Structure formats: C-alpha cells, structure tokens
Amino acid sequence: AQTVTQSQPEMSVQEAETVTLSCTYDTSENNYYLFWYKQPPSRQMILVIRQEAYKQQNATENRFSVNFQKAAKSFSLKISDSQLGDTAMYFCAFHSPGSGNTPLVFGKGTRLSVIA
Amino acid sequence: DGGITQSPKYLFRKEGQNVTLSCEQNLNHDAMYWYRQDPGQGLRLIYYSQIVNDFQKGDIAEGYSVSREKKESFPLTVTSAQKNPTAFYLCASSPLFSGANVLTFGAGSRLTVL
C-alpha cells in the first residue's frame, strides 16, 4: 500500500520569505500523480499544485513550485514570497491510476503560519 | 456554479444516535468520497463510490454506512457503532477516468457528540 509522510507537523515563515514543506512517499508503481492541497482556516480544501511522475520538469504555479525527486520518492513544496493568506494546513497526496481510480492517499499535513 | 454542497455545516448528536451527513454535487462527477479529518491525523478515507449503486470501504469504514442511489448524492450515516465520531467530515468528488484524479471538496461538516 502507498504511504505519504509529512515530517514537519508545524512550520512558520516570515512574510515575503521562502519556505519549503517536505513530503516523501512509498510506492512500487511507476505511473502516478502527486498533489499538494491547501486547507486555510475556512477548512475548504484547495488544490495548489500537481505533478505527474512521468514528467521530468517540476510543476510550477505562480509562487508555488515543487521539487520532485522520483528516485528519492520526495515531493517538496516551495512557497516563494510568502503571504499572510498562505497560512494554512498543507497536505501532500498520492494517486496511482494503474490500480483503478482508487482514492488519493494523504499525508498528515503541515501547519504553516506566515508571520507579519 | 458547479460544486459540492455538504450539510449541515455543524451537527451535534447525543451518544447512541445515528446521524446522516448530506453531500450533493452538480459537477457530473462519477466518483465520490468521504474522508474524516482529525487533528494530527490528516485525511482518512471512510467510503468511496465510483458508480451509482456501488461503493467500497475505505480505511476506517467501521461504524459508518453510505448509499449511492443517485449520481449527484452520496450521504454518509454515522451510526451508534462508531466509537469516536466527533470529527470533521469532508466529501469530495472526481471524474472517474481523469488520470490525475483531481478531487473537488465540499466545505465540510463538523460533527460533535455530546
């Protein structure tokens, strides 16, 4: 079974600084997708970014980018120019379409606080 | 606008009572999911359904039941057999053959057992 590990329960960053959230996963699949979801204090889950394992290039969405290291099974999220609105829980998630449309597996989350 | 509607947003229940959480989507998604969220535990899968009249147990299905009589609706019943039901419940949906299986989430329901 696939597992997702987020080793940082809590992190903080100064406004305008850069922060990196860590995520590792375990799988024997070769084709899969990785995601970062954000859950702000409203508790509405929002997709931040996704990465397809067969793509070498790291995904980027504005201030959010990932460092995908397939061999190391690592998928970290970098937030540049942190803003107060980035304060949220961040969840890393894994999905492999090869075994049917099985649900996403989530990590336990990292609580990020952006400090003014 | 398309989306997922969960109700109620807050629910209080006495011990021994069953309670049903509603989840409705108008995204025409085939698959629907229920996750439970507890502090420090992330999201844990309760049940999911990929087609009407069919559903599968997730990792923590004990004490819960679901039905999928319509594509748009996937209600979750928290039964009295669930030993620790106080939690935040999230419903989600996705297209069935989207490859990336991107989930769209509802706003959640907070259940408190008194």
GROMACS .gro file of C-alpha atoms in nm:
model
  230
    1ALA     CA    1   0.000   0.000   0.000
    2GLN     CA    2   0.111   0.351  -0.073
    3THR     CA    3   0.203   0.578   0.213
    4VAL     CA    4   0.267   0.951   0.232
    5THR     CA    5   0.481   1.105   0.504
    6GLN     CA    6   0.499   1.470   0.601
    7SER     CA    7   0.767   1.500   0.865
    8GLN     CA    8   0.701   1.862   0.966
    9PRO     CA    9   0.381   1.897   1.172
   10GLU     CA   10   0.426   2.275   1.201
   11MET     CA   11   0.632   2.543   1.032
   12SER     CA   12   0.646   2.919   1.031
   13VAL     CA   13   0.789   3.173   0.790
   14GLN     CA   14   0.822   3.549   0.778
   15GLU     CA   15   0.613   3.733   0.525
   16ALA     CA   16   0.792   3.769   0.189
   17GLU     CA   17   1.034   3.488   0.272
   18THR     CA   18   1.056   3.144   0.113
   19VAL     CA   19   0.959   2.819   0.283
   20THR     CA   20   0.981   2.455   0.179
   21LEU     CA   21   0.746   2.184   0.300
   22SER     CA   22   0.864   1.823   0.282
   23CYS     CA   23   0.683   1.514   0.162
   24THR     CA   24   0.803   1.162   0.098
   25TYR     CA   25   0.604   0.869  -0.031
   26ASP     CA   26   0.638   0.498  -0.078
   27THR     CA   27   0.513   0.311  -0.382
   28SER     CA   28   0.609   0.036  -0.622
   29GLU     CA   29   0.413   0.197  -0.904
   30ASN     CA   30   0.588   0.373  -1.189
   31ASN     CA   31   0.299   0.588  -1.310
   32TYR     CA   32   0.140   0.811  -1.051
   33TYR     CA   33   0.044   1.164  -0.957
   34LEU     CA   34   0.136   1.378  -0.661
   35PHE     CA   35  -0.056   1.671  -0.522
   36TRP     CA   36  -0.035   1.949  -0.269
   37TYR     CA   37  -0.364   2.066  -0.121
   38LYS     CA   38  -0.411   2.372   0.098
   39GLN     CA   39  -0.667   2.396   0.379
   40PRO     CA   40  -0.697   2.754   0.510
   41PRO     CA   41  -0.877   2.838   0.836
   42SER     CA   42  -1.208   2.822   0.644
   43ARG     CA   43  -1.129   2.448   0.608
   44GLN     CA   44  -1.210   2.449   0.236
   45MET     CA   45  -0.958   2.221   0.063
   46ILE     CA   46  -0.796   2.378  -0.241
   47LEU     CA   47  -0.564   2.215  -0.494
   48VAL     CA   48  -0.234   2.402  -0.502
   49ILE     CA   49  -0.028   2.205  -0.750
   50ARG     CA   50   0.008   1.861  -0.904
   51GLN     CA   51   0.291   1.664  -1.060
   52GLU     CA   52   0.282   1.373  -1.300
   53ALA     CA   53   0.554   1.119  -1.223
   54TYR     CA   54   0.649   1.065  -1.585
   55LYS     CA   55   0.727   1.433  -1.631
   56GLN     CA   56   1.084   1.533  -1.551
   57GLN     CA   57   1.004   1.901  -1.524
   58ASN     CA   58   0.896   2.027  -1.185
   59ALA     CA   59   0.547   2.179  -1.174
   60THR     CA   60   0.507   2.549  -1.101
   61GLU     CA   61   0.201   2.759  -1.022
   62ASN     CA   62   0.286   3.124  -0.966
   63ARG     CA   63   0.463   3.143  -0.624
   64PHE     CA   64   0.428   2.768  -0.568
   65SER     CA   65   0.672   2.516  -0.710
   66VAL     CA   66   0.772   2.161  -0.635
   67ASN     CA   67   1.098   1.972  -0.618
   68PHE     CA   68   1.014   1.625  -0.744
   69GLN     CA   69   1.285   1.367  -0.689
   70LYS     CA   70   1.144   1.041  -0.824
   71ALA     CA   71   1.435   0.818  -0.726
   72ALA     CA   72   1.429   0.950  -0.373
   73LYS     CA   73   1.046   0.946  -0.366
   74SER     CA   74   1.044   1.302  -0.248
   75PHE     CA   75   0.798   1.577  -0.338
   76SER     CA   76   0.859   1.905  -0.157
   77LEU     CA   77   0.659   2.226  -0.197
   78LYS     CA   78   0.833   2.562  -0.214
   79ILE     CA   79   0.637   2.878  -0.144
   80SER     CA   80   0.813   3.195  -0.254
   81ASP     CA   81   0.733   3.547  -0.134
   82SER     CA   82   0.510   3.408   0.142
   83GLN     CA   83   0.190   3.597   0.208
   84LEU     CA   84  -0.036   3.607   0.511
   85GLY     CA   85  -0.301   3.430   0.304
   86ASP     CA   86  -0.070   3.130   0.272
   87THR     CA   87  -0.134   3.047   0.637
   88ALA     CA   88  -0.300   2.706   0.621
   89MET     CA   89  -0.264   2.332   0.660
   90TYR     CA   90  -0.087   2.179   0.363
   91PHE     CA   91  -0.146   1.818   0.265
   92CYS     CA   92   0.062   1.611   0.030
   93ALA     CA   93  -0.130   1.340  -0.158
   94PHE     CA   94  -0.059   1.046  -0.388
   95HIS     CA   95  -0.265   0.875  -0.657
   96SER     CA   96  -0.187   0.586  -0.887
   97PRO     CA   97  -0.431   0.535  -1.174
   98GLY     CA   98  -0.285   0.196  -1.255
   99SER     CA   99  -0.481   0.018  -0.984
  100GLY     CA  100  -0.820   0.158  -1.084
  101ASN     CA  101  -0.941   0.501  -0.985
  102THR     CA  102  -0.852   0.440  -0.623
  103PRO     CA  103  -0.876   0.736  -0.391
  104LEU     CA  104  -0.597   0.972  -0.302
  105VAL     CA  105  -0.376   0.886  -0.009
  106PHE     CA  106  -0.298   1.187   0.208
  107GLY     CA  107  -0.017   1.272   0.446
  108LYS     CA  108  -0.092   1.401   0.795
  109GLY     CA  109  -0.034   1.760   0.696
  110THR     CA  110   0.194   2.051   0.782
  111ARG     CA  111   0.052   2.357   0.953
  112LEU     CA  112   0.216   2.667   0.806
  113SER     CA  113   0.198   3.003   0.976
  114VAL     CA  114   0.306   3.315   0.789
  115ILE     CA  115   0.417   3.585   1.029
  116ALA     CA  116   0.393   3.955   0.952
  117ASP     CA  117  -2.173   2.747  -1.025
  118GLY     CA  118  -2.071   2.383  -1.008
  119GLY     CA  119  -1.956   2.244  -0.681
  120ILE     CA  120  -2.016   2.022  -0.383
  121THR     CA  121  -2.261   2.105  -0.107
  122GLN     CA  122  -2.230   1.948   0.234
  123SER     CA  123  -2.492   1.988   0.503
  124PRO     CA  124  -2.525   2.055   0.781
  125LYS     CA  125  -2.210   2.256   0.848
  126TYR     CA  126  -2.233   2.185   1.222
  127LEU     CA  127  -2.413   1.896   1.385
  128PHE     CA  128  -2.450   1.786   1.744
  129ARG     CA  129  -2.551   1.436   1.839
  130LYS     CA  130  -2.620   1.252   2.157
  131GLU     CA  131  -2.445   0.925   2.217
  132GLY     CA  132  -2.637   0.632   2.074
  133GLN     CA  133  -2.798   0.829   1.793
  134ASN     CA  134  -2.741   0.780   1.424
  135VAL     CA  135  -2.684   1.089   1.213
  136THR     CA  136  -2.669   1.141   0.837
  137LEU     CA  137  -2.442   1.391   0.663
  138SER     CA  138  -2.550   1.508   0.321
  139CYS     CA  139  -2.325   1.550   0.017
  140GLU     CA  140  -2.455   1.670  -0.318
  141GLN     CA  141  -2.255   1.757  -0.629
  142ASN     CA  142  -2.354   1.914  -0.962
  143LEU     CA  143  -2.021   1.859  -1.134
  144ASN     CA  144  -2.137   1.543  -1.315
  145HIS     CA  145  -1.854   1.355  -1.146
  146ASP     CA  146  -1.875   0.979  -1.135
  147ALA     CA  147  -1.671   0.920  -0.821
  148MET     CA  148  -1.748   1.047  -0.472
  149TYR     CA  149  -1.559   1.008  -0.145
  150TRP     CA  150  -1.593   1.061   0.229
  151TYR     CA  151  -1.289   1.150   0.437
  152ARG     CA  152  -1.261   1.203   0.809
  153GLN     CA  153  -1.021   1.464   0.945
  154ASP     CA  154  -0.887   1.462   1.300
  155PRO     CA  155  -0.610   1.684   1.439
  156GLY     CA  156  -0.270   1.538   1.354
  157GLN     CA  157  -0.424   1.253   1.153
  158GLY     CA  158  -0.463   1.405   0.810
  159LEU     CA  159  -0.748   1.282   0.593
  160ARG     CA  160  -0.856   0.923   0.631
  161LEU     CA  161  -1.083   0.754   0.379
  162ILE     CA  162  -1.416   0.622   0.506
  163TYR     CA  163  -1.601   0.513   0.190
  164TYR     CA  164  -1.593   0.585  -0.179
  165SER     CA  165  -1.815   0.520  -0.478
  166GLN     CA  166  -1.725   0.511  -0.844
  167ILE     CA  167  -2.070   0.439  -0.984
  168VAL     CA  168  -2.432   0.455  -0.878
  169ASN     CA  169  -2.543   0.168  -0.652
  170ASP     CA  170  -2.186   0.063  -0.579
  171PHE     CA  171  -1.940   0.169  -0.311
  172GLN     CA  172  -1.626   0.043  -0.140
  173LYS     CA  173  -1.495   0.060   0.214
  174GLY     CA  174  -1.201   0.279   0.288
  175ASP     CA  175  -0.951   0.253   0.571
  176ILE     CA  176  -1.189   0.341   0.856
  177ALA     CA  177  -1.535   0.223   0.744
  178GLU     CA  178  -1.639   0.064   1.074
  179GLY     CA  179  -1.935   0.242   1.229
  180TYR     CA  180  -2.029   0.422   0.907
  181SER     CA  181  -2.264   0.347   0.619
  182VAL     CA  182  -2.329   0.508   0.281
  183SER     CA  183  -2.563   0.486  -0.015
  184ARG     CA  184  -2.531   0.596  -0.377
  185GLU     CA  185  -2.879   0.591  -0.526
  186LYS     CA  186  -2.816   0.894  -0.747
  187LYS     CA  187  -2.503   1.012  -0.921
  188GLU     CA  188  -2.530   1.352  -0.752
  189SER     CA  189  -2.571   1.231  -0.396
  190PHE     CA  190  -2.354   1.034  -0.152
  191PRO     CA  191  -2.488   1.059   0.205
  192LEU     CA  192  -2.288   0.930   0.499
  193THR     CA  193  -2.454   0.786   0.809
  194VAL     CA  194  -2.257   0.785   1.131
  195THR     CA  195  -2.404   0.505   1.335
  196SER     CA  196  -2.405   0.449   1.708
  197ALA     CA  197  -2.143   0.180   1.647
  198GLN     CA  198  -1.883   0.444   1.567
  199LYS     CA  199  -1.694   0.474   1.894
  200ASN     CA  200  -1.541   0.817   1.844
  201PRO     CA  201  -1.750   1.006   1.589
  202THR     CA  202  -1.656   1.361   1.685
  203ALA     CA  203  -1.459   1.487   1.384
  204PHE     CA  204  -1.462   1.700   1.072
  205TYR     CA  205  -1.602   1.519   0.768
  206LEU     CA  206  -1.511   1.606   0.413
  207CYS     CA  207  -1.691   1.493   0.100
  208ALA     CA  208  -1.516   1.504  -0.238
  209SER     CA  209  -1.578   1.407  -0.598
  210SER     CA  210  -1.377   1.348  -0.914
  211PRO     CA  211  -1.424   1.241  -1.274
  212LEU     CA  212  -1.378   0.866  -1.295
  213PHE     CA  213  -1.122   0.843  -1.570
  214SER     CA  214  -0.937   1.166  -1.526
  215GLY     CA  215  -0.599   1.006  -1.483
  216ALA     CA  216  -0.485   1.259  -1.231
  217ASN     CA  217  -0.797   1.206  -1.016
  218VAL     CA  218  -0.813   1.566  -0.904
  219LEU     CA  219  -1.055   1.593  -0.616
  220THR     CA  220  -1.305   1.872  -0.562
  221PHE     CA  221  -1.401   1.908  -0.197
  222GLY     CA  222  -1.707   2.031  -0.014
  223ALA     CA  223  -1.679   2.277   0.273
  224GLY     CA  224  -1.708   2.003   0.534
  225SER     CA  225  -1.934   1.908   0.823
  226ARG     CA  226  -1.831   1.927   1.185
  227LEU     CA  227  -1.992   1.655   1.399
  228THR     CA  228  -1.980   1.678   1.778
  229VAL     CA  229  -2.108   1.405   2.004
  230LEU     CA  230  -2.232   1.533   2.337
   0.00000   0.00000   0.00000
